[in-house]
Amino acid sequence: MDAFAPSILAEKSVNYIVKPKKMYSPYMMMTFDVLPGKVDKMQAAIHPYDCTARVQEVFHDLNPDYYRLIECYESLTGESIILNTSFNLHGFPVVNKPEEALYVFDNSGLTHLALENYLVQKIVK
């Protein structure tokens, strides 16, 4: 299973992937071929052997905060796509609560953590 996947604004996903049928993938549940001209834009999020990606199409109605984050990224870069990865330490389940997020933050090499409306910064001495 891939550790990384692309999250794409739903209405712009056809600019990045081949969608032979009108199907939706809001939960990284299907893989799609990546358009040849977009492989370099999403290289970290695709399978290197066959240039497929396990895409999460982000819909405003389903996930407005994440949608706005990708919109903001798009305004800075011109790309409607962002790298999505699970948030956990090896051998631990995916983070589900703020306490778990802080545990991973404290026990990893992360230096910043966005948690709701807070940005936590680790002071490295």
CSV table of C-alpha atoms in Angstrom, one decimal:
chain,number,residue,atom,x,y,z
A,1,MET,CA,0.0,0.0,0.0
A,2,ASP,CA,1.3,3.4,-0.9
A,3,ALA,CA,2.1,5.8,2.0
A,4,PHE,CA,1.5,8.9,-0.1
A,5,ALA,CA,-1.4,10.0,-2.2
A,6,PRO,CA,-2.5,13.2,-4.0
A,7,SER,CA,-5.4,15.2,-2.8
A,8,ILE,CA,-7.0,17.2,-5.6
A,9,LEU,CA,-9.8,19.7,-5.8
A,10,ALA,CA,-12.6,17.5,-7.1
A,11,GLU,CA,-13.6,19.7,-10.0
A,12,LYS,CA,-10.0,19.9,-11.2
A,13,SER,CA,-9.1,16.2,-11.0
A,14,VAL,CA,-9.5,15.7,-14.7
A,15,ASN,CA,-6.6,18.1,-15.2
A,16,TYR,CA,-4.3,15.6,-13.4
A,17,ILE,CA,-5.8,12.1,-13.9
A,18,VAL,CA,-7.5,10.0,-16.5
A,19,LYS,CA,-11.1,9.4,-15.5
A,20,PRO,CA,-12.6,7.0,-18.0
A,21,LYS,CA,-16.0,7.0,-16.3
A,22,LYS,CA,-17.7,9.6,-14.2
A,23,MET,CA,-16.8,8.2,-10.8
A,24,TYR,CA,-15.8,10.0,-7.6
A,25,SER,CA,-13.0,9.1,-5.3
A,26,PRO,CA,-13.3,11.1,-2.1
A,27,TYR,CA,-11.5,8.6,0.1
A,28,MET,CA,-8.3,7.4,-1.8
A,29,MET,CA,-10.3,4.3,-2.8
A,30,MET,CA,-9.3,4.0,-6.5
A,31,THR,CA,-6.2,4.4,-8.5
A,32,PHE,CA,-6.1,6.4,-11.7
A,33,ASP,CA,-3.5,6.9,-14.5
A,34,VAL,CA,-1.8,10.2,-14.2
A,35,LEU,CA,-1.8,12.5,-17.2
A,36,PRO,CA,1.7,12.5,-18.8
A,37,GLY,CA,2.0,16.2,-18.5
A,38,LYS,CA,1.3,16.2,-14.8
A,39,VAL,CA,3.7,13.4,-13.6
A,40,ASP,CA,6.4,15.9,-12.7
A,41,LYS,CA,3.8,18.0,-10.7
A,42,MET,CA,2.9,15.0,-8.5
A,43,GLN,CA,5.9,12.8,-8.6
A,44,ALA,CA,6.0,12.2,-4.8
A,45,ALA,CA,2.4,11.0,-4.8
A,46,ILE,CA,2.4,8.5,-7.7
A,47,HIS,CA,3.5,4.9,-8.1
A,48,PRO,CA,6.9,5.2,-9.9
A,49,TYR,CA,6.4,1.9,-11.8
A,50,ASP,CA,3.2,2.7,-13.7
A,51,CYS,CA,2.5,6.4,-13.0
A,52,THR,CA,-0.8,5.7,-11.2
A,53,ALA,CA,-2.1,7.5,-8.1
A,54,ARG,CA,-4.5,6.6,-5.3
A,55,VAL,CA,-6.4,9.9,-5.6
A,56,GLN,CA,-8.5,11.7,-3.0
A,57,GLU,CA,-10.8,14.1,-4.7
A,58,VAL,CA,-11.6,16.8,-2.2
A,59,PHE,CA,-15.2,18.2,-2.3
A,60,HIS,CA,-16.1,21.5,-0.6
A,61,ASP,CA,-19.3,20.0,0.8
A,62,LEU,CA,-17.5,17.0,2.4
A,63,ASN,CA,-14.4,18.7,3.7
A,64,PRO,CA,-14.5,22.5,3.5
A,65,ASP,CA,-11.4,23.2,5.6
A,66,TYR,CA,-9.2,20.8,3.5
A,67,TYR,CA,-10.7,22.2,0.4
A,68,ARG,CA,-9.8,25.8,1.4
A,69,LEU,CA,-6.3,24.7,2.2
A,70,ILE,CA,-5.8,23.3,-1.3
A,71,GLU,CA,-7.3,26.4,-2.8
A,72,CYS,CA,-4.8,28.5,-0.8
A,73,TYR,CA,-2.0,26.3,-2.1
A,74,GLU,CA,-3.3,26.6,-5.6
A,75,SER,CA,-3.3,30.4,-5.3
A,76,LEU,CA,0.4,30.3,-4.4
A,77,THR,CA,1.5,27.6,-6.9
A,78,GLY,CA,-1.1,27.3,-9.7
A,79,GLU,CA,-1.6,23.6,-8.8
A,80,SER,CA,-4.8,22.2,-7.4
A,81,ILE,CA,-3.1,19.3,-5.7
A,82,ILE,CA,-1.3,18.6,-2.5
A,83,LEU,CA,0.5,15.6,-1.0
A,84,ASN,CA,-1.6,13.6,1.5
A,85,THR,CA,0.0,11.1,3.8
A,86,SER,CA,-1.1,9.3,6.9
A,87,PHE,CA,-0.2,10.9,10.3
A,88,ASN,CA,1.3,8.3,12.6
A,89,LEU,CA,4.5,6.7,13.7
A,90,HIS,CA,5.6,3.3,12.4
A,91,GLY,CA,3.7,0.6,14.2
A,92,PHE,CA,1.1,3.0,15.6
A,93,PRO,CA,-2.5,3.6,14.3
A,94,VAL,CA,-3.3,6.7,12.4
A,95,VAL,CA,-3.8,9.8,14.6
A,96,ASN,CA,-7.4,10.3,15.6
A,97,LYS,CA,-7.2,12.7,18.6
A,98,PRO,CA,-5.3,15.8,19.6
A,99,GLU,CA,-3.4,13.9,22.3
A,100,GLU,CA,-2.2,11.4,19.7
A,101,ALA,CA,-1.1,14.2,17.3
A,102,LEU,CA,0.9,15.7,20.1
A,103,TYR,CA,2.5,12.3,20.9
A,104,VAL,CA,3.6,11.8,17.3
A,105,PHE,CA,4.8,15.4,17.2
A,106,ASP,CA,6.9,15.0,20.4
A,107,ASN,CA,8.3,11.6,19.3
A,108,SER,CA,9.2,12.4,15.7
A,109,GLY,CA,11.4,14.7,13.7
A,110,LEU,CA,8.5,17.1,13.0
A,111,THR,CA,9.2,20.7,13.9
A,112,HIS,CA,5.7,22.1,13.3
A,113,LEU,CA,2.2,20.9,13.9
A,114,ALA,CA,-1.0,22.5,12.7
A,115,LEU,CA,-3.7,21.5,15.2
A,116,GLU,CA,-7.1,23.1,14.5
A,117,ASN,CA,-6.4,26.8,14.7
A,118,TYR,CA,-3.1,26.5,16.4
A,119,LEU,CA,0.4,26.1,15.0
A,120,VAL,CA,2.8,24.3,17.5
A,121,GLN,CA,6.5,24.8,16.9
A,122,LYS,CA,9.1,22.5,18.5
A,123,ILE,CA,12.1,24.4,19.9
A,124,VAL,CA,15.2,22.5,18.8
A,125,LYS,CA,18.3,23.3,20.9
